[in-house]
CSV table of C-alpha atoms and ligand atoms in Angstrom, one decimal:
chain,number,residue,atom,x,y,z
A,1333,MET,CA,0.0,-0.1,-0.2
A,1334,TYR,CA,0.9,3.6,-0.4
A,1335,ILE,CA,0.2,6.0,2.6
A,1336,LEU,CA,0.9,9.8,2.5
A,1337,GLY,CA,2.0,11.3,5.9
A,1338,ILE,CA,1.4,14.8,6.6
A,1339,GLU,CA,3.1,17.1,9.6
A,1340,THR,CA,2.4,20.5,10.3
A,1341,SER,CA,2.3,20.7,14.2
A,1342,CYS,CA,4.9,23.2,14.8
A,1343,ASP,CA,7.4,25.2,12.4
A,1344,GLU,CA,8.1,22.3,9.8
A,1345,THR,CA,5.8,21.7,7.0
A,1346,ALA,CA,6.5,18.0,6.3
A,1347,VAL,CA,5.0,15.4,3.8
A,1348,SER,CA,6.0,11.8,3.0
A,1349,VAL,CA,5.0,8.9,0.7
A,1350,LEU,CA,5.7,5.5,2.1
A,1351,GLU,CA,5.2,2.4,0.3
A,1352,ILE,CA,4.7,-1.0,2.2
A,1353,VAL,CA,4.5,-4.1,0.7
A,1354,ASN,CA,4.4,-7.4,2.9
A,1355,ASN,CA,5.5,-5.4,6.0
A,1356,LYS,CA,8.5,-4.1,4.0
A,1357,VAL,CA,8.9,-0.5,3.8
A,1358,THR,CA,10.2,1.9,1.2
A,1359,VAL,CA,10.6,5.8,1.8
A,1360,LEU,CA,9.4,7.1,-1.5
A,1361,SER,CA,9.7,10.7,-0.5
A,1362,ASN,CA,10.4,12.6,2.8
A,1363,ILE,CA,10.2,16.5,2.0
A,1364,ILE,CA,10.4,19.1,4.9
A,1365,SER,CA,10.3,22.6,4.5
A,1366,SER,CA,11.5,24.4,7.6
A,1367,GLN,CA,10.6,27.9,8.9
A,1368,LEU,CA,13.6,28.3,10.8
A,1369,ALA,CA,14.7,31.5,9.0
A,1370,ILE,CA,11.5,33.0,9.8
A,1371,HIS,CA,11.3,32.4,13.5
A,1372,LYS,CA,15.0,33.0,14.0
A,1373,LYS,CA,14.9,36.4,14.4
A,1374,TYR,CA,12.2,36.3,17.2
A,1375,GLY,CA,14.3,33.7,19.0
A,1376,GLY,CA,11.3,31.1,19.0
A,1377,VAL,CA,8.4,30.1,17.0
A,1378,VAL,CA,5.9,32.7,16.5
A,1379,PRO,CA,2.6,30.7,16.0
A,1380,GLU,CA,0.6,33.1,13.8
A,1381,LEU,CA,3.6,33.2,11.4
A,1382,ALA,CA,3.9,29.6,11.6
A,1383,ALA,CA,0.2,28.9,10.6
A,1384,ARG,CA,0.4,31.3,7.8
A,1385,LYS,CA,3.7,29.9,6.3
A,1386,HIS,CA,2.2,26.3,6.6
A,1387,THR,CA,-0.8,27.5,4.6
A,1388,GLU,CA,1.6,29.0,1.9
A,1389,ASN,CA,3.7,25.8,1.8
A,1390,ILE,CA,1.2,22.8,2.3
A,1391,ILE,CA,0.2,22.3,-1.4
A,1392,PRO,CA,3.7,22.9,-3.0
A,1393,ILE,CA,5.2,20.5,-0.4
A,1394,ILE,CA,2.5,17.9,-1.1
A,1395,ASP,CA,3.1,18.0,-4.8
A,1396,GLU,CA,6.9,17.9,-4.2
A,1397,ALA,CA,6.4,14.7,-2.1
A,1398,ILE,CA,4.2,13.1,-4.7
A,1399,LYS,CA,6.5,13.9,-7.5
A,1400,THR,CA,9.5,12.5,-5.5
A,1401,ALA,CA,7.6,9.3,-4.9
A,1402,SER,CA,6.5,8.9,-8.4
A,1403,GLN,CA,10.1,9.8,-9.8
A,1404,ASN,CA,11.6,7.0,-7.2
A,1405,LEU,CA,9.1,4.6,-8.1
A,1406,ASN,CA,9.6,5.1,-12.0
A,1407,LYS,CA,13.2,4.3,-11.4
A,1408,ILE,CA,12.4,0.7,-10.2
A,1409,GLN,CA,9.2,-0.1,-11.8
A,1410,ASN,CA,6.4,1.3,-14.2
A,1411,PRO,CA,7.7,4.4,-15.7
A,1412,LYS,CA,4.3,5.9,-16.2
A,1413,PHE,CA,3.0,5.4,-12.7
A,1414,LYS,CA,1.3,8.4,-11.2
A,1415,ILE,CA,1.4,7.7,-7.4
A,1416,GLN,CA,-1.2,10.0,-6.6
A,1417,ASN,CA,-3.7,7.5,-8.3
A,1418,TYR,CA,-2.8,4.9,-5.8
A,1419,ILE,CA,-2.5,6.3,-2.5
A,1420,ASP,CA,-4.3,4.1,-0.2
A,1421,ALA,CA,-4.6,6.3,2.9
A,1422,VAL,CA,-3.7,9.6,4.3
A,1423,ALA,CA,-2.2,10.1,7.9
A,1424,VAL,CA,-1.9,13.7,9.7
A,1425,THR,CA,-1.0,14.9,13.0
A,1426,SER,CA,-4.0,16.0,14.7
A,1427,GLY,CA,-1.9,16.9,18.0
A,1428,PRO,CA,-0.4,17.9,20.2
A,1429,GLY,CA,1.0,21.1,18.8
A,1430,LEU,CA,0.1,24.6,17.8
A,1431,VAL,CA,-3.6,25.0,17.2
A,1432,THR,CA,-3.5,27.0,13.9
A,1433,SER,CA,-0.6,25.2,12.5
A,1434,LEU,CA,-2.5,21.6,13.2
A,1435,MET,CA,-5.5,23.0,11.4
A,1436,VAL,CA,-3.7,23.7,8.4
A,1437,GLY,CA,-2.5,20.0,8.1
A,1438,VAL,CA,-5.7,18.6,9.2
A,1439,GLU,CA,-8.0,20.5,7.0
A,1440,THR,CA,-5.8,19.9,4.0
A,1441,ALA,CA,-5.6,16.0,4.8
A,1442,LYS,CA,-9.5,15.9,5.1
A,1443,THR,CA,-9.7,17.5,1.7
A,1444,LEU,CA,-7.3,15.0,0.2
A,1445,ALA,CA,-8.7,11.8,1.5
A,1446,TRP,CA,-12.2,13.1,0.5
A,1447,SER,CA,-11.1,13.7,-2.8
A,1448,TRP,CA,-9.2,10.4,-3.2
A,1449,GLN,CA,-11.8,8.5,-1.3
A,1450,VAL,CA,-9.3,7.0,0.9
A,1451,PRO,CA,-9.2,6.8,4.9
A,1452,LEU,CA,-7.8,9.4,7.0
A,1453,ILE,CA,-5.8,8.3,10.0
A,1454,PRO,CA,-5.3,11.0,12.7
A,1455,VAL,CA,-2.0,10.6,14.2
A,1456,ASN,CA,-0.5,11.7,17.7
A,1457,HIS,CA,2.6,13.7,17.0
A,1458,LEU,CA,4.3,12.0,19.9
A,1459,ASP,CA,3.3,8.5,18.6
A,1460,GLY,CA,4.8,9.5,15.5
A,1461,HIS,CA,8.0,10.3,17.2
A,1462,ILE,CA,8.3,6.9,18.9
A,1463,SER,CA,7.3,5.3,15.5
A,1464,ALA,CA,10.2,6.8,13.9
A,1465,ASN,CA,12.1,4.0,15.7
A,1466,PHE,CA,10.3,1.3,13.7
A,1467,ILE,CA,11.4,2.7,10.3
A,1468,PRO,CA,13.5,0.1,8.9
A,1469,HIS,CA,16.2,0.7,5.9
A,1470,ASP,CA,14.5,0.6,2.6
A,1471,ARG,CA,12.9,-2.5,1.5
A,1472,GLU,CA,13.3,-4.1,4.9
A,1473,GLU,CA,10.7,-5.2,7.5
A,1474,ILE,CA,9.2,-2.9,9.9
A,1475,LYS,CA,11.4,-3.4,13.0
A,1476,LYS,CA,10.1,-5.6,15.7
A,1477,ILE,CA,10.1,-4.6,19.1
A,1478,LYS,CA,10.6,-6.7,22.4
A,1479,PHE,CA,7.9,-5.7,24.9
A,1480,PRO,CA,7.8,-4.4,27.4
A,1481,ALA,CA,9.8,-1.4,26.1
A,1482,LEU,CA,10.7,2.1,27.1
A,1483,CYS,CA,10.9,5.3,25.4
A,1484,LEU,CA,12.7,8.5,26.5
A,1485,LEU,CA,10.6,10.9,24.5
A,1486,VAL,CA,12.4,14.1,24.5
A,1487,SER,CA,11.4,16.9,22.4
A,1488,GLY,CA,11.0,20.8,22.2
A,1489,GLY,CA,7.3,20.4,24.2
A,1490,HIS,CA,7.7,17.1,26.0
A,1491,THR,CA,10.2,15.0,28.3
A,1492,GLU,CA,8.4,11.8,29.3
A,1493,LEU,CA,9.6,8.2,30.0
A,1494,VAL,CA,7.0,6.2,28.2
A,1495,LEU,CA,6.5,2.5,29.3
A,1496,MET,CA,5.3,0.5,26.1
A,1497,GLN,CA,3.4,-2.8,26.6
A,1498,LYS,CA,2.6,-3.1,23.0
A,1499,ILE,CA,2.1,-0.6,20.1
A,1500,GLY,CA,-0.3,1.9,21.4
A,1501,ASP,CA,-0.6,0.9,24.8
A,1502,TYR,CA,1.6,3.4,26.2
A,1503,LYS,CA,1.9,4.9,30.1
A,1504,ILE,CA,3.7,7.7,31.2
A,1505,ILE,CA,6.0,6.7,34.1
A,1506,GLY,CA,7.8,9.8,34.5
A,1507,GLU,CA,8.0,13.3,33.2
A,1508,THR,CA,9.2,16.9,33.5
A,1509,GLN,CA,8.0,18.9,36.3
A,1510,ASP,CA,8.9,22.2,34.4
A,1511,ASP,CA,10.8,22.7,31.2
A,1512,ALA,CA,11.1,20.0,28.4
A,1513,VAL,CA,14.6,19.2,27.2
A,1514,GLY,CA,14.3,20.9,23.9
A,1515,GLU,CA,13.0,23.9,25.6
A,1516,ALA,CA,16.0,23.9,28.0
A,1517,PHE,CA,18.4,23.8,25.5
A,1518,ASP,CA,16.4,26.7,23.4
A,1519,LYS,CA,16.5,28.8,26.4
A,1520,ILE,CA,20.0,28.2,27.3
A,1521,ALA,CA,20.9,29.3,24.2
A,1522,LYS,CA,19.2,32.4,24.1
A,1523,MET,CA,20.6,33.2,27.6
A,1524,ILE,CA,24.2,33.0,26.3
A,1525,GLY,CA,23.5,34.5,23.1
A,1526,VAL,CA,23.5,31.4,20.7
A,1527,GLU,CA,21.2,31.6,17.6
A,1528,TYR,CA,17.8,29.7,17.7
A,1529,PRO,CA,17.3,26.6,17.3
A,1530,GLY,CA,19.3,26.1,20.5
A,1531,GLY,CA,19.5,22.3,20.5
A,1532,PRO,CA,21.8,21.9,17.6
A,1533,ASN,CA,23.8,25.0,18.3
A,1534,VAL,CA,24.4,24.1,21.8
A,1535,ALA,CA,25.4,20.7,20.8
A,1536,ARG,CA,27.9,21.9,18.3
A,1537,LEU,CA,29.3,24.4,20.9
A,1538,ALA,CA,29.3,21.6,23.6
A,1539,GLN,CA,31.7,19.5,21.2
A,1540,GLN,CA,34.3,22.2,21.4
A,1541,GLY,CA,34.1,22.9,25.0
A,1542,LYS,CA,35.2,21.4,28.2
A,1543,LYS,CA,32.8,19.9,31.0
A,1544,GLY,CA,33.4,20.7,34.6
A,1545,VAL,CA,34.8,24.3,34.1
A,1546,PHE,CA,31.5,25.7,35.3
A,1547,LYS,CA,29.7,23.4,37.5
A,1548,LEU,CA,26.1,22.9,36.8
A,1549,PRO,CA,23.8,20.8,39.3
A,1550,ARG,CA,22.4,17.5,38.1
A,1551,PRO,CA,18.4,18.2,39.1
A,1552,MET,CA,16.6,15.3,40.7
A,1553,ILE,CA,19.3,12.8,39.9
A,1554,ALA,CA,19.1,11.3,43.2
A,1555,THR,CA,15.3,10.9,43.4
A,1556,ASP,CA,14.0,7.3,43.1
A,1557,ASP,CA,11.1,8.6,40.8
A,1558,PHE,CA,11.5,9.0,37.1
A,1559,ASP,CA,10.7,12.6,37.0
A,1560,PHE,CA,12.7,15.5,35.7
A,1561,SER,CA,13.3,19.1,36.5
A,1562,LEU,CA,15.4,21.4,34.2
A,1563,SER,CA,14.4,24.7,35.3
A,1564,GLY,CA,16.9,25.0,37.9
A,1565,LEU,CA,19.7,24.7,35.3
A,1566,LYS,CA,18.7,28.0,33.7
A,1567,SER,CA,18.9,29.9,37.0
A,1568,ALA,CA,22.3,28.2,37.5
A,1569,VAL,CA,23.5,29.3,34.0
A,1570,HIS,CA,22.0,32.7,34.8
A,1571,ARG,CA,24.4,32.9,37.8
A,1572,ILE,CA,27.3,31.9,35.8
A,1573,ILE,CA,26.7,34.9,33.5
A,1574,PHE,CA,25.9,37.1,36.4
A,1575,VAL,CA,29.3,36.4,38.0
A,1576,GLN,CA,31.4,36.4,34.5
A,1577,LYS,CA,29.8,39.6,33.4
A,1578,LYS,CA,30.9,38.9,29.6
A,1579,LEU,CA,31.1,35.5,28.2
A,1580,SER,CA,34.0,34.9,26.0
A,1581,LEU,CA,33.5,32.2,23.1
A,1582,ILE,CA,35.4,29.8,25.1
A,1583,ASP,CA,33.1,30.5,28.3
A,1584,LYS,CA,30.1,29.7,25.9
A,1585,LYS,CA,31.5,26.4,24.9
A,1586,ASN,CA,32.2,25.5,28.3
A,1587,ILE,CA,28.8,26.2,29.7
A,1588,CYS,CA,27.4,24.3,26.8
A,1589,ALA,CA,29.6,21.4,27.5
A,1590,GLU,CA,28.7,21.2,31.1
A,1591,PHE,CA,24.9,22.0,30.4
A,1592,GLN,CA,24.7,19.1,28.1
A,1593,GLN,CA,26.5,16.9,30.2
A,1594,ALA,CA,24.2,17.8,33.1
A,1595,VAL,CA,21.0,16.9,31.1
A,1596,ILE,CA,22.2,13.7,29.7
A,1597,ASP,CA,23.6,12.6,33.3
A,1598,VAL,CA,19.9,12.9,34.5
A,1599,LEU,CA,18.3,11.7,31.4
A,1600,ILE,CA,20.4,8.5,31.4
A,1601,LYS,CA,20.1,7.8,35.4
A,1602,LYS,CA,16.3,7.9,35.2
A,1603,THR,CA,16.2,5.9,32.0
A,1604,ILE,CA,18.3,3.1,33.2
A,1605,LEU,CA,16.4,3.1,36.7
A,1606,ALA,CA,12.9,3.1,34.9
A,1607,GLY,CA,14.2,0.4,32.5
A,1608,GLU,CA,15.5,-1.8,35.5
A,1609,LYS,CA,12.3,-1.5,37.6
A,1610,ASN,CA,10.0,-2.1,34.9
A,1611,ARG,CA,12.2,-5.2,33.6
A,1612,VAL,CA,11.8,-3.8,30.1
A,1613,LYS,CA,13.2,-6.0,27.1
A,1614,THR,CA,13.8,-2.7,24.8
A,1615,ILE,CA,14.9,0.8,25.4
A,1616,MET,CA,14.3,3.4,22.7
A,1617,ILE,CA,14.7,7.2,22.2
A,1618,ALA,CA,12.5,9.7,20.3
A,1619,GLY,CA,11.6,13.4,19.6
A,1620,GLY,CA,14.1,16.2,18.6
A,1621,VAL,CA,16.3,15.7,21.1
A,1622,SER,CA,17.2,12.2,20.3
A,1623,ALA,CA,19.2,13.9,17.5
A,1624,ASN,CA,21.9,15.0,19.9
A,1625,ILE,CA,25.1,12.7,19.4
A,1626,GLU,CA,26.5,12.7,22.9
A,1627,LEU,CA,23.1,11.7,24.2
A,1628,ARG,CA,22.7,8.8,21.7
A,1629,THR,CA,26.4,7.6,22.2
A,1630,GLN,CA,26.3,7.9,26.2
A,1631,LEU,CA,22.9,6.1,26.5
A,1632,ALA,CA,24.2,3.3,24.2
A,1633,GLU,CA,27.2,2.8,26.2
A,1634,LYS,CA,25.5,2.7,29.5
A,1635,ILE,CA,22.7,0.3,28.5
A,1636,LYS,CA,25.3,-2.1,27.1
A,1637,GLN,CA,27.2,-1.7,30.4
A,1638,ASP,CA,24.2,-2.0,32.7
A,1639,LEU,CA,21.4,-3.7,30.8
A,1640,PRO,CA,23.4,-5.8,28.2
A,1641,LYS,CA,20.3,-8.0,27.8
A,1642,VAL,CA,18.2,-5.0,26.8
A,1643,ASP,CA,17.7,-3.8,23.1
A,1644,PHE,CA,18.5,-0.3,22.3
A,1645,LEU,CA,16.7,1.4,19.4
A,1646,ILE,CA,17.5,4.9,18.2
A,1647,PRO,CA,15.7,6.5,15.1
A,1648,ASP,CA,17.6,7.5,11.9
A,1649,LEU,CA,19.1,11.0,12.3
A,1650,LYS,CA,16.8,12.1,9.7
A,1651,TYR,CA,13.8,11.0,11.5
A,1652,CYS,CA,14.4,12.6,14.8
A,1653,THR,CA,13.3,16.1,14.3
A,1654,ASP,CA,9.6,16.7,12.9
A,1655,ASN,CA,9.0,14.8,9.6
A,1656,GLY,CA,6.1,13.3,7.6
A,1657,THR,CA,7.8,9.8,7.3
A,1658,MET,CA,7.2,9.1,11.1
A,1659,ILE,CA,3.6,10.4,10.7
A,1660,ALA,CA,3.0,7.9,7.7
A,1661,MET,CA,4.8,5.0,9.8
A,1662,ALA,CA,2.3,5.6,12.8
A,1663,GLY,CA,-0.7,5.6,10.7
A,1664,TYR,CA,0.3,2.6,8.9
A,1665,LEU,CA,0.4,0.9,12.3
A,1666,LYS,CA,-3.0,2.2,13.3
A,1667,TYR,CA,-4.4,1.3,9.9
A,1668,GLN,CA,-2.9,-2.1,10.3
A,1669,LYS,CA,-4.9,-2.8,13.4
A,1670,LYS,CA,-8.0,-2.6,11.0
A,1671,MET,CA,-9.6,0.0,13.0
A,1672,LYS,CA,-13.1,1.2,11.8
A,1673,PRO,CA,-12.9,3.7,9.0
A,1674,TYR,CA,-12.6,7.1,10.2
A,1675,ASN,CA,-15.4,9.6,9.7
A,1676,LEU,CA,-13.9,12.7,8.2
A,1677,GLU,CA,-16.0,14.8,10.2
A,1678,ALA,CA,-15.2,13.4,13.7
A,1679,ILE,CA,-11.2,13.9,13.4
A,1680,GLU,CA,-10.5,16.9,15.3
A,1681,ILE,CA,-7.2,18.7,16.5
A,1682,ASN,CA,-6.1,18.5,19.9
A,1683,PRO,CA,-3.2,20.9,20.7
A,1684,ASN,CA,-3.1,18.9,24.3
A,1685,LEU,CA,-3.1,15.5,23.0
A,1686,SER,CA,-1.3,13.0,25.3
A,1687,VAL,CA,0.9,10.2,24.1
A,1688,THR,CA,-1.4,7.8,26.0
A,1689,ALA,CA,-4.5,8.9,24.0
A,1690,HIS,CA,-3.3,6.7,21.2
A,1691,LYS,CA,-5.3,3.6,20.9
A,1692,PRO,CA,-5.1,1.5,18.0
B,2465,KG4,O1,10.6,17.0,17.9
B,2465,KG4,P1,10.9,18.3,17.6
B,2465,KG4,O2,11.6,18.6,16.2
B,2465,KG4,O3,9.6,19.2,17.8
B,2465,KG4,C1,8.8,19.2,19.0
B,2465,KG4,O4,8.2,18.3,18.7
B,2465,KG4,O5,9.0,20.0,19.8
B,2465,KG4,O6,12.0,18.8,18.7
B,2465,KG4,C2,12.6,19.9,18.6
B,2465,KG4,C3,13.5,20.3,19.5
B,2465,KG4,C4,14.1,21.6,20.0
B,2465,KG4,O7,13.9,22.2,21.2
B,2465,KG4,C5,15.5,21.6,19.3
B,2465,KG4,O8,16.3,22.7,19.9
B,2465,KG4,C6,15.7,20.2,20.1
B,2465,KG4,O9,14.7,19.4,19.8
B,2465,KG4,N1,17.0,19.6,19.1
B,2465,KG4,C7,18.0,19.2,20.1
B,2465,KG4,C8,19.0,18.9,18.8
B,2465,KG4,N2,18.3,18.9,17.5
B,2465,KG4,C9,17.3,19.2,18.0
B,2465,KG4,N3,18.6,19.2,21.2
B,2465,KG4,C10,19.6,18.9,21.3
B,2465,KG4,N4,20.7,18.3,20.4
B,2465,KG4,C11,20.4,18.4,19.4
B,2465,KG4,N5,21.2,17.9,18.5
B,2466,ZN,ZN1,8.2,17.0,17.3
C-alpha cells in the first residue's frame, strides 16, 4: 500500500510517501520545509507566522512529495506510474502542537482523503516520534520490538518516560515538572547569545568545550522516581553569566559542554532506573533531542554496560526532528490494526493530546 503522511504541528511543513508491501517499507519521499529562517529573528516559534507559512507551503510540499515519490518508483518499476492515483490512506498529525498550525495540516488532509476517497488516519505527534524507531532501511521489514519497552521521549515540548506494553498501549511513568529538554536547550542558547534553534547549536558548541570548568547541578538525579526538572539549570547558568559579566566564546563552549552533560546525566540515570524497575526488554529514544549525538552515544554505552540484555533502538538522524515519514509510519501501524474507517467529520485537532491517548 501507499500512505501519505502530513506533519504541520510546529514550524516544519513536512510530507512523505511510504510504500509498504508485505510489511517491507520504502520511503519514497520525505520532504521537509523548515521555517527556521522566519522564526530565528524572534528567538522562537511565533504561532501565527507558523500557521500562515504552513498555509503557503502545504500544497507545494504535497506536490513535491508526490512528484519525488513517483520519480523514485519510476526508477524501479512502471515509468508511467502516477502515485496520486494509488494512495491508499492519508495520515496526519492531529495533536499535540500549535492549534492553528495543526488546523492547516488536518483540513488539507481531510480534503485530500475526501477527493481521493481513502481513509484519513489521525496521528498523535508523540506517537509519530516513537514510531520513527520502527522505520527500517529501505525495503526491509518494519522493526520488531520486544515488549515491554521504554521510550525516552525528548522534544521541544515534551520530556517523558513512556512504558510501552505493545504498540499503542502507552503509559507515562515519569515526566518533567517544568521545562522540556529541547526547551531547556533553546532557553540556554538564548541566555548565552546562541542563535535559535538552541538544540543543535548548543550541541555543536558543547563538542568544542570542556565539561566541569563551570559546575552545574544535576537536578533530581538522586530521587527514586522517574521525573525530571530542568528549570533550575537555567537559574544556575544565569548565575554564571552574572558572575562572569561578559562571556568569551570559550566560556560559552564550556557552559554548553557542562549543560549538555548535566542534562544527559539525569536523562540516562532515570532511563536506566526505569528500565531496570520495569524489567523492559527494549529501550528507545524519540523526539528532536534524540538527534543529540552525545545523548545517543552515552545512553547506548550505559545500556550495554548496565542492561546488556536490553535492546537499544534509536531513530535514524533524519527522522528525529519533525517529519512526515514518522507520521505515515504511525498511521500505517494504526491502519494495520484494522480500525473502523474514520469519519472525516469526527476527526478533530487536539493541541494538548497526550501520548497515552493513542489507542489503535
Ligand atoms: O521533536 P521536535 O523536532 O519538535 C517538537 O516536537 O518539539 O524537537 C525540537 C527540539 C528543539 O527544542 C530543538 O532545540 C531540539 O529538539 N533539538 C536538539 C538537537 N536537535 C534538535 N536538542 C539537542 N541536541 C540536538 N542535536
Ligand atoms: Zn516533534
